[in-house]
Amino acid sequence: MAASPKHDYYETLGVARGASEDDIRKAYRKLARKFHPDLNPGDKSAEDRFKNVQEAYDILSDSKKRNMYDQVGFYSDNGFAAADPHAGGGARHPNMDFGGFDFSDVLRNAQAEGNARRGSAGTSGAGTSGGGFRDIFSQFFRGGEAGGGEERVAEKGSDLEYGLNITFWQAIKGTQTTIQINRYEECPVCRGTGGNESGSVACPQCSGTGNVTQMAGNMKFNLTCPKCNGRGRLKNACPSCHGDGRITHTESVDVRIPPGAQNGSRLRVAGKGNAGTMGAPAGDLYITTHVEQHPLFHRDGDNIQMKVPVTVSEAGLGAKIEVPTIDGKSLLKIPPGTQNNQKFRLRERGVLNSRKGTRGDQIVQVQLQMPDIRDERTKEILRQLAELQTEDPRKEIWEGQQDS
C-alpha cells in the first residue's frame, strides 16, 4: 500500500500531531462509528470519509508507519528502497533502478516537508548533508534479503466490523444468534511462520512478475519486488499461505445480544478479528446492531413512546383505559379535561438498561378522536354544548395580532 500525501492523516482524525496512541484510537473509533457504510446506506460521501479515516488510522496507529509519515509525508510498505545519488559511480540499490535520475529536488522537497511536519510536532529537523536522501528513506524502505524473503515481525491482527439486523423485540428482550464471518486465521500448515522446509511458491506481492510499481507523490517508480528480490517466487515459503502465515477462513460465531440493545449499539467479541502474524494476538470483532422499527412503539433511549386515541367524552369526563406496553396491557387513568396531544407517563414500563439495572418509562400521548356525527340527536347535544361554552378558543391569537 502506498499512502499518498493528498490527505493530512492527523486532520482526517481530528487530532494534533503530537497526539498519543490512545487519543488516536478514540478518535478513530468515534469517526468509524459515525461514517460506517452500514449506518449510512447509500451515502457515498460517508463511505469515502470512512475509507479516509481507516487509511489514516492504519498509518498513525503503527509507530513505524507514523514515524515515516511524520518525516517524509507518505508511507509505503512495498519495500521502497532508495539509491544514494551521491555514491561514487552512480551506485544503485538492487531493488531500484533510477537510471541516473537527479534526486536533488526530491531531497529538498522531502526535507522541507519533513522539517515542516516535525516542526509542528515539536521535534528536531533533519540535516542536509550529502547522504541526506539515504538517511531519510533507508530507515523505512527495506529491500528483500538475499534469501528471497522479507523479515517478518509479530503484529497484532486487525479488527473486523459486522452489521447485524435484529427485530424490535429481539432488541428489547435480548437474543442469541450465530453469524458467519470471513477472517484471517493462523495457517495450520506452517503454524503462522510462513515458512516451509523445501520448495517455492509464487510471490504474492508481485504476483510472480518480480516487479512492483510505487507511487511517491507525483512520481512513479518501477521497482524490483522487495519481497522476492525480482525472482517472482519465494523460497522456503509455505505453499498453503504463500508465506503470509495466515489463510482466509469462514467461521461461525455465537453472538449474545443483551436486553435493551439500541440501534447502533456496538458489541465486542474478543479475539475474533483477523489473526496476528508470527504468533501475535488476533484482533477483535465489533458488531453494530441495526434495530427494525415497530409500528406502534417508538424507542427513545430507555423510554418507549406511543400514541393512543381517546374519545371526546373520555377526554372531557375522564376515564380509565387500557393501553399496550412491552410487558402487556396496562391501565392508564385519563383525568377530566384532558387536552389533545397531552402526555402521560407509566413509570418503569420502558426498556431494561442492562448496564444500569434500571428501566425506562412509557410515555403515552393521547389523540382526541372526533365522533362520527350522523344523527340529529348527536348534533343537538353538540349545539347544547356550544351554548354552554361561549368562550372563543382563538381569542389569544387575535390579541397577539393586535399587539404586533
CSV table of C-alpha atoms in Angstrom, one decimal:
chain,number,residue,atom,x,y,z
A,1,MET,CA,0.0,0.0,0.0
A,2,ALA,CA,1.2,3.5,-0.7
A,3,ALA,CA,-0.2,6.3,1.2
A,4,SER,CA,-0.3,9.4,-0.9
A,5,PRO,CA,0.1,12.8,0.8
A,6,LYS,CA,-3.2,14.0,-0.6
A,7,HIS,CA,-4.7,13.6,2.9
A,8,ASP,CA,-3.4,15.0,6.2
A,9,TYR,CA,-4.0,12.0,8.4
A,10,TYR,CA,-3.9,14.0,11.6
A,11,GLU,CA,-6.5,16.4,10.2
A,12,THR,CA,-8.6,13.4,9.0
A,13,LEU,CA,-8.8,12.0,12.5
A,14,GLY,CA,-9.1,15.5,14.1
A,15,VAL,CA,-6.1,15.1,16.4
A,16,ALA,CA,-2.9,17.0,17.0
A,17,ARG,CA,0.4,15.8,15.5
A,18,GLY,CA,1.6,15.1,19.0
A,19,ALA,CA,-1.5,13.0,19.9
A,20,SER,CA,-1.0,9.9,22.0
A,21,GLU,CA,-1.9,6.4,20.7
A,22,ASP,CA,-4.9,6.4,23.0
A,23,ASP,CA,-6.2,9.7,21.6
A,24,ILE,CA,-5.7,8.4,18.0
A,25,ARG,CA,-7.6,5.2,18.9
A,26,LYS,CA,-10.5,7.1,20.5
A,27,ALA,CA,-10.8,9.5,17.5
A,28,TYR,CA,-10.7,6.6,15.0
A,29,ARG,CA,-13.5,4.6,16.8
A,30,LYS,CA,-15.7,7.7,17.1
A,31,LEU,CA,-15.4,8.6,13.4
A,32,ALA,CA,-15.6,4.9,12.2
A,33,ARG,CA,-18.9,4.6,14.0
A,34,LYS,CA,-20.2,7.9,12.6
A,35,PHE,CA,-19.3,7.2,8.9
A,36,HIS,CA,-19.6,3.4,8.8
A,37,PRO,CA,-21.3,2.4,5.5
A,38,ASP,CA,-23.8,0.1,7.4
A,39,LEU,CA,-25.0,3.1,9.3
A,40,ASN,CA,-25.1,5.4,6.2
A,41,PRO,CA,-26.6,3.2,3.5
A,42,GLY,CA,-26.3,4.8,0.0
A,43,ASP,CA,-24.3,7.8,1.3
A,44,LYS,CA,-21.2,7.9,-1.0
A,45,SER,CA,-19.6,10.8,0.9
A,46,ALA,CA,-19.9,8.9,4.2
A,47,GLU,CA,-18.3,5.9,2.6
A,48,ASP,CA,-15.4,8.0,1.3
A,49,ARG,CA,-14.9,9.6,4.7
A,50,PHE,CA,-14.9,6.1,6.3
A,51,LYS,CA,-12.2,5.0,3.9
A,52,ASN,CA,-10.1,8.0,4.6
A,53,VAL,CA,-10.5,7.5,8.4
A,54,GLN,CA,-9.5,3.9,8.0
A,55,GLU,CA,-6.4,4.8,5.9
A,56,ALA,CA,-5.4,7.5,8.4
A,57,TYR,CA,-5.7,5.1,11.4
A,58,ASP,CA,-3.7,2.3,9.6
A,59,ILE,CA,-0.8,4.7,9.3
A,60,LEU,CA,-0.9,6.6,12.6
A,61,SER,CA,-1.7,3.6,14.8
A,62,ASP,CA,1.6,2.0,13.7
A,63,SER,CA,4.7,3.6,15.3
A,64,LYS,CA,7.0,2.8,12.4
A,65,LYS,CA,4.5,4.0,9.7
A,66,ARG,CA,3.7,7.1,11.7
A,67,ASN,CA,7.4,8.0,12.2
A,68,MET,CA,8.0,7.7,8.4
A,69,TYR,CA,4.8,9.7,7.6
A,70,ASP,CA,5.9,12.5,10.0
A,71,GLN,CA,9.3,12.8,8.3
A,72,VAL,CA,8.5,12.4,4.6
A,73,GLY,CA,4.8,12.9,4.3
A,74,PHE,CA,3.8,9.5,3.0
A,75,TYR,CA,4.1,5.8,3.7
A,76,SER,CA,4.8,2.7,1.6
A,77,ASP,CA,5.2,-1.0,2.8
A,78,ASN,CA,6.3,-2.2,-0.6
A,79,GLY,CA,9.9,-2.1,0.3
A,80,PHE,CA,10.7,1.3,-1.4
A,81,ALA,CA,14.5,1.3,-1.1
A,82,ALA,CA,16.3,4.4,-2.1
A,83,ALA,CA,19.5,4.7,-4.1
A,84,ASP,CA,22.1,7.1,-2.9
A,85,PRO,CA,22.7,9.7,-5.7
A,86,HIS,CA,25.9,10.8,-4.1
A,87,ALA,CA,27.5,7.3,-4.1
A,88,GLY,CA,30.5,7.0,-6.4
A,89,GLY,CA,29.9,5.7,-9.9
A,90,GLY,CA,26.1,6.1,-9.6
A,91,ALA,CA,25.7,3.0,-7.4
A,92,ARG,CA,22.2,1.5,-7.4
A,93,HIS,CA,20.3,-0.5,-4.8
A,94,PRO,CA,19.2,-3.9,-6.2
A,95,ASN,CA,15.6,-3.0,-5.6
A,96,MET,CA,15.5,0.2,-7.6
A,97,ASP,CA,16.6,1.4,-11.0
A,98,PHE,CA,16.5,5.2,-11.3
A,99,GLY,CA,18.9,5.4,-14.3
A,100,GLY,CA,20.8,8.5,-13.2
A,101,PHE,CA,17.8,10.3,-12.0
A,102,ASP,CA,18.7,13.5,-10.1
A,103,PHE,CA,17.2,13.4,-6.7
A,104,SER,CA,18.3,16.9,-5.6
A,105,ASP,CA,14.8,18.4,-6.0
A,106,VAL,CA,13.2,15.3,-4.4
A,107,LEU,CA,15.6,15.5,-1.5
A,108,ARG,CA,15.0,19.2,-0.9
A,109,ASN,CA,11.2,18.8,-1.1
A,110,ALA,CA,11.2,15.8,1.2
A,111,GLN,CA,13.4,17.5,3.7
A,112,ALA,CA,11.3,20.7,3.6
A,113,GLU,CA,8.1,18.8,4.1
A,114,GLY,CA,9.6,16.6,6.7
A,115,ASN,CA,11.0,19.6,8.6
A,116,ALA,CA,7.7,21.4,8.4
A,117,ARG,CA,5.8,18.3,9.8
A,118,ARG,CA,8.4,17.7,12.5
A,119,GLY,CA,8.4,21.4,13.4
A,120,SER,CA,4.7,21.4,14.1
A,121,ALA,CA,5.1,18.3,16.2
A,122,GLY,CA,7.8,19.9,18.3
A,123,THR,CA,10.6,17.5,17.1
A,124,SER,CA,14.0,18.3,15.7
A,125,GLY,CA,14.7,18.7,12.0
A,126,ALA,CA,17.0,16.7,9.8
A,127,GLY,CA,20.3,17.8,8.4
A,128,THR,CA,21.1,18.4,4.7
A,129,SER,CA,24.4,16.5,4.3
A,130,GLY,CA,25.3,14.6,1.2
A,131,GLY,CA,23.8,11.4,2.4
A,132,GLY,CA,20.5,13.0,3.5
A,133,PHE,CA,18.4,11.2,0.9
A,134,ARG,CA,19.6,7.8,2.0
A,135,ASP,CA,19.3,8.9,5.7
A,136,ILE,CA,15.7,9.9,5.3
A,137,PHE,CA,14.4,6.9,3.4
A,138,SER,CA,16.6,3.9,4.2
A,139,GLN,CA,15.4,3.6,7.7
A,140,PHE,CA,11.9,2.9,6.4
A,141,PHE,CA,12.2,1.3,3.0
A,142,ARG,CA,13.9,-2.0,3.4
A,143,GLY,CA,14.6,-4.3,0.4
A,144,GLY,CA,14.4,-8.1,0.4
A,145,GLU,CA,17.2,-10.2,1.7
A,146,ALA,CA,19.3,-12.4,-0.5
A,147,GLY,CA,17.3,-15.4,0.5
A,148,GLY,CA,14.3,-14.1,-1.4
A,149,GLY,CA,12.1,-13.1,1.6
A,150,GLU,CA,11.5,-10.2,3.9
A,151,GLU,CA,11.9,-10.3,7.7
A,152,ARG,CA,8.6,-11.0,9.4
A,153,VAL,CA,7.7,-9.3,12.6
A,154,ALA,CA,4.9,-10.1,15.1
A,155,GLU,CA,2.0,-7.8,14.6
A,156,LYS,CA,-1.5,-7.9,16.2
A,157,GLY,CA,-4.3,-8.8,13.9
A,158,SER,CA,-6.7,-6.1,12.6
A,159,ASP,CA,-10.2,-5.7,14.0
A,160,LEU,CA,-13.3,-6.6,12.0
A,161,GLU,CA,-16.7,-4.8,11.7
A,162,TYR,CA,-20.0,-6.6,11.2
A,163,GLY,CA,-23.6,-5.2,10.9
A,164,LEU,CA,-26.3,-7.2,12.5
A,165,ASN,CA,-30.1,-6.7,11.8
A,166,ILE,CA,-32.4,-7.5,14.7
A,167,THR,CA,-36.1,-7.1,15.3
A,168,PHE,CA,-37.6,-4.6,17.8
A,169,TRP,CA,-38.5,-7.4,20.2
A,170,GLN,CA,-35.0,-9.0,20.0
A,171,ALA,CA,-33.5,-5.7,21.0
A,172,ILE,CA,-36.0,-5.3,23.9
A,173,LYS,CA,-35.7,-8.8,25.3
A,174,GLY,CA,-32.2,-9.8,24.1
A,175,THR,CA,-31.3,-12.7,21.8
A,176,GLN,CA,-28.6,-15.1,20.8
A,177,THR,CA,-27.7,-15.8,17.2
A,178,THR,CA,-25.0,-17.3,15.1
A,179,ILE,CA,-23.2,-15.2,12.4
A,180,GLN,CA,-20.8,-16.2,9.6
A,181,ILE,CA,-17.7,-14.1,9.3
A,182,ASN,CA,-14.7,-14.2,6.9
A,183,ARG,CA,-11.4,-13.7,8.8
A,184,TYR,CA,-7.7,-14.5,8.6
A,185,GLU,CA,-6.7,-17.4,10.8
A,186,GLU,CA,-3.3,-18.8,11.5
A,187,CYS,CA,-2.1,-21.1,8.8
A,188,PRO,CA,-2.3,-24.7,10.1
A,189,VAL,CA,0.5,-25.9,7.8
A,190,CYS,CA,3.2,-23.6,8.9
A,191,ARG,CA,1.6,-22.5,12.2
A,192,GLY,CA,1.8,-18.9,11.3
A,193,THR,CA,5.5,-18.8,10.5
A,194,GLY,CA,5.0,-18.5,6.7
A,195,GLY,CA,8.0,-20.9,6.1
A,196,ASN,CA,8.4,-24.3,4.6
A,197,GLU,CA,11.2,-26.8,4.6
A,198,SER,CA,11.5,-27.1,0.8
A,199,GLY,CA,10.1,-25.8,-2.5
A,200,SER,CA,9.0,-22.4,-3.5
A,201,VAL,CA,5.7,-20.5,-4.3
A,202,ALA,CA,4.7,-17.5,-6.5
A,203,CYS,CA,5.4,-14.2,-4.7
A,204,PRO,CA,2.0,-12.7,-3.5
A,205,GLN,CA,3.3,-9.2,-3.6
A,206,CYS,CA,4.3,-9.0,-7.3
A,207,SER,CA,2.0,-11.9,-8.4
A,208,GLY,CA,5.1,-13.7,-9.7
A,209,THR,CA,6.3,-10.9,-12.0
A,210,GLY,CA,9.2,-9.9,-10.0
A,211,ASN,CA,8.4,-6.1,-10.3
A,212,VAL,CA,6.1,-3.7,-8.4
A,213,THR,CA,5.0,-0.1,-9.1
A,214,GLN,CA,5.5,2.5,-6.4
A,215,MET,CA,3.9,6.0,-6.3
A,216,ALA,CA,5.6,8.8,-4.3
A,217,GLY,CA,3.6,12.0,-4.7
A,218,ASN,CA,3.5,12.6,-8.5
A,219,MET,CA,6.4,10.3,-9.2
A,220,LYS,CA,6.0,6.7,-10.3
A,221,PHE,CA,8.8,4.2,-9.8
A,222,ASN,CA,9.1,0.7,-11.3
A,223,LEU,CA,10.9,-1.3,-8.6
A,224,THR,CA,12.3,-4.8,-8.2
A,225,CYS,CA,9.9,-6.6,-5.9
A,226,PRO,CA,11.4,-6.3,-2.4
A,227,LYS,CA,9.7,-9.5,-1.2
A,228,CYS,CA,11.3,-11.9,-3.7
A,229,ASN,CA,14.2,-9.7,-5.0
A,230,GLY,CA,12.8,-9.9,-8.5
A,231,ARG,CA,12.7,-13.7,-8.7
A,232,GLY,CA,8.9,-13.9,-8.8
A,233,ARG,CA,9.0,-16.8,-6.4
A,234,LEU,CA,9.6,-17.2,-2.7
A,235,LYS,CA,11.9,-19.9,-1.5
A,236,ASN,CA,11.1,-21.9,1.6
A,237,ALA,CA,7.6,-20.3,1.7
A,238,CYS,CA,4.6,-22.2,2.9
A,239,PRO,CA,2.6,-23.4,-0.1
A,240,SER,CA,-0.7,-23.1,1.8
A,241,CYS,CA,-0.4,-19.4,2.8
A,242,HIS,CA,2.2,-18.3,0.3
A,243,GLY,CA,4.5,-17.1,3.1
A,244,ASP,CA,1.9,-14.9,4.8
A,245,GLY,CA,1.4,-17.2,7.8
A,246,ARG,CA,-2.4,-16.7,7.6
A,247,ILE,CA,-5.2,-18.1,5.4
A,248,THR,CA,-8.8,-16.9,4.9
A,249,HIS,CA,-11.4,-18.8,6.8
A,250,THR,CA,-15.2,-18.7,7.2
A,251,GLU,CA,-16.2,-19.1,10.8
A,252,SER,CA,-19.4,-19.4,12.8
A,253,VAL,CA,-19.5,-17.1,15.8
A,254,ASP,CA,-22.2,-17.2,18.5
A,255,VAL,CA,-23.3,-13.7,19.5
A,256,ARG,CA,-25.4,-12.8,22.5
A,257,ILE,CA,-27.3,-9.6,22.3
A,258,PRO,CA,-28.2,-8.3,25.8
A,259,PRO,CA,-31.7,-7.0,26.6
A,260,GLY,CA,-32.1,-3.3,25.8
A,261,ALA,CA,-29.8,-3.2,22.8
A,262,GLN,CA,-30.3,0.0,20.8
A,263,ASN,CA,-29.9,0.9,17.1
A,264,GLY,CA,-26.2,1.4,16.6
A,265,SER,CA,-25.1,-0.4,19.7
A,266,ARG,CA,-21.6,-1.8,19.3
A,267,LEU,CA,-20.7,-5.2,20.8
A,268,ARG,CA,-17.1,-6.5,21.1
A,269,VAL,CA,-16.2,-10.2,20.7
A,270,ALA,CA,-12.6,-10.5,21.8
A,271,GLY,CA,-10.2,-12.4,19.6
A,272,LYS,CA,-12.5,-12.9,16.7
A,273,GLY,CA,-10.8,-10.4,14.4
A,274,ASN,CA,-8.0,-11.3,12.0
A,275,ALA,CA,-5.2,-13.4,13.3
A,276,GLY,CA,-1.9,-11.7,14.1
A,277,THR,CA,1.4,-12.6,12.5
A,278,MET,CA,4.2,-14.7,14.0
A,279,GLY,CA,2.1,-15.7,17.0
A,280,ALA,CA,0.8,-12.1,17.8
A,281,PRO,CA,-2.7,-12.0,19.2
A,282,ALA,CA,-5.8,-11.7,17.0
A,283,GLY,CA,-7.8,-8.6,16.6
A,284,ASP,CA,-11.4,-8.2,17.9
A,285,LEU,CA,-14.8,-8.4,16.2
A,286,TYR,CA,-17.1,-5.4,16.6
A,287,ILE,CA,-20.8,-6.0,15.9
A,288,THR,CA,-23.1,-3.0,15.2
A,289,THR,CA,-26.8,-3.7,15.7
A,290,HIS,CA,-29.5,-2.3,13.4
A,291,VAL,CA,-32.9,-2.4,15.0
A,292,GLU,CA,-36.1,-2.6,12.9
A,293,GLN,CA,-38.9,-0.1,13.6
A,294,HIS,CA,-42.1,-1.2,15.4
A,295,PRO,CA,-45.4,0.0,14.0
A,296,LEU,CA,-46.8,1.1,17.5
A,297,PHE,CA,-43.9,1.6,19.9
A,298,HIS,CA,-41.1,4.2,19.3
A,299,ARG,CA,-37.8,3.8,21.2
A,300,ASP,CA,-36.3,6.9,22.8
A,301,GLY,CA,-33.3,5.7,24.7
A,302,ASP,CA,-34.7,3.6,27.5
A,303,ASN,CA,-38.1,5.1,27.2
A,304,ILE,CA,-41.0,3.8,25.0
A,305,GLN,CA,-43.3,6.4,23.3
A,306,MET,CA,-46.7,5.7,21.8
A,307,LYS,CA,-49.9,7.4,20.7
A,308,VAL,CA,-53.3,6.3,21.7
A,309,PRO,CA,-56.7,7.6,20.5
A,310,VAL,CA,-59.4,8.7,23.1
A,311,THR,CA,-62.9,9.9,22.6
A,312,VAL,CA,-64.1,13.4,23.3
A,313,SER,CA,-66.2,12.1,26.2
A,314,GLU,CA,-63.3,10.2,27.7
A,315,ALA,CA,-61.1,13.3,27.5
A,316,GLY,CA,-63.8,15.6,28.8
A,317,LEU,CA,-65.2,13.5,31.6
A,318,GLY,CA,-62.1,11.4,32.4
A,319,ALA,CA,-61.8,7.6,32.1
A,320,LYS,CA,-59.6,4.6,32.7
A,321,ILE,CA,-58.4,3.0,29.5
A,322,GLU,CA,-56.2,0.0,28.7
A,323,VAL,CA,-53.0,0.7,26.7
A,324,PRO,CA,-50.5,-1.8,25.4
A,325,THR,CA,-46.9,-1.9,26.8
A,326,ILE,CA,-43.9,-4.0,26.0
A,327,ASP,CA,-45.0,-6.2,29.0
A,328,GLY,CA,-48.7,-6.5,28.0
A,329,LYS,CA,-51.7,-4.4,28.9
A,330,SER,CA,-51.7,-1.6,31.5
A,331,LEU,CA,-54.4,0.7,32.9
A,332,LEU,CA,-54.0,4.4,32.3
A,333,LYS,CA,-56.1,7.0,34.1
A,334,ILE,CA,-57.3,9.9,31.9
A,335,PRO,CA,-58.3,12.9,34.1
A,336,PRO,CA,-61.2,15.1,33.2
A,337,GLY,CA,-60.4,17.9,30.8
A,338,THR,CA,-57.5,16.1,29.1
A,339,GLN,CA,-56.3,18.1,26.1
A,340,ASN,CA,-55.3,16.7,22.7
A,341,ASN,CA,-51.7,15.5,22.5
A,342,GLN,CA,-51.3,15.6,26.3
A,343,LYS,CA,-48.7,13.1,27.5
A,344,PHE,CA,-48.9,10.7,30.4
A,345,ARG,CA,-46.1,8.7,32.0
A,346,LEU,CA,-46.2,5.0,33.0
A,347,ARG,CA,-43.3,4.5,35.4
A,348,GLU,CA,-40.8,1.7,34.8
A,349,ARG,CA,-42.7,0.4,31.8
A,350,GLY,CA,-39.9,1.1,29.4
A,351,VAL,CA,-36.8,-0.8,28.3
A,352,LEU,CA,-34.4,-2.5,30.8
A,353,ASN,CA,-30.9,-0.9,30.8
A,354,SER,CA,-28.6,-3.9,31.4
A,355,ARG,CA,-25.7,-1.7,32.5
A,356,LYS,CA,-27.6,0.4,35.0
A,357,GLY,CA,-30.1,-2.3,36.1
A,358,THR,CA,-33.0,0.2,35.7
A,359,ARG,CA,-36.0,0.5,33.4
A,360,GLY,CA,-37.1,3.5,31.5
A,361,ASP,CA,-40.7,4.8,31.3
A,362,GLN,CA,-43.5,4.6,28.7
A,363,ILE,CA,-44.8,7.9,27.5
A,364,VAL,CA,-48.4,7.8,26.2
A,365,GLN,CA,-49.6,10.7,24.1
A,366,VAL,CA,-53.4,10.9,23.7
A,367,GLN,CA,-55.0,12.0,20.5
A,368,LEU,CA,-58.7,13.2,20.5
A,369,GLN,CA,-60.9,11.3,18.1
A,370,MET,CA,-63.9,13.2,16.9
A,371,PRO,CA,-67.2,11.4,16.9
A,372,ASP,CA,-68.9,10.4,13.6
A,373,ILE,CA,-71.8,12.8,13.5
A,374,ARG,CA,-74.6,11.2,11.5
A,375,ASP,CA,-77.8,11.5,13.6
A,376,GLU,CA,-79.8,14.6,14.8
A,377,ARG,CA,-79.5,13.5,18.5
A,378,THR,CA,-75.7,13.9,18.4
A,379,LYS,CA,-76.0,17.2,16.6
A,380,GLU,CA,-78.4,18.5,19.2
A,381,ILE,CA,-76.0,17.6,22.0
A,382,LEU,CA,-73.2,19.4,20.3
A,383,ARG,CA,-75.4,22.5,19.9
A,384,GLN,CA,-76.2,22.5,23.6
A,385,LEU,CA,-72.5,22.2,24.4
A,386,ALA,CA,-71.8,25.1,22.1
A,387,GLU,CA,-74.4,27.2,24.0
A,388,LEU,CA,-72.7,26.3,27.3
A,389,GLN,CA,-69.2,27.1,26.2
A,390,THR,CA,-69.2,30.5,24.7
A,391,GLU,CA,-65.5,31.2,25.1
A,392,ASP,CA,-63.6,31.9,21.9
A,393,PRO,CA,-60.6,29.5,21.8
A,394,ARG,CA,-58.8,31.8,19.3
A,395,LYS,CA,-59.1,34.9,21.4
A,396,GLU,CA,-55.4,34.8,22.4
A,397,ILE,CA,-54.4,34.5,18.7
A,398,TRP,CA,-56.2,37.7,17.8
A,399,GLU,CA,-55.0,39.6,20.8
A,400,GLY,CA,-51.4,38.7,19.8
A,401,GLN,CA,-52.0,40.0,16.3
A,402,GLN,CA,-53.3,43.4,17.6
A,403,ASP,CA,-50.3,43.8,19.9
A,404,SER,CA,-48.0,43.4,16.9
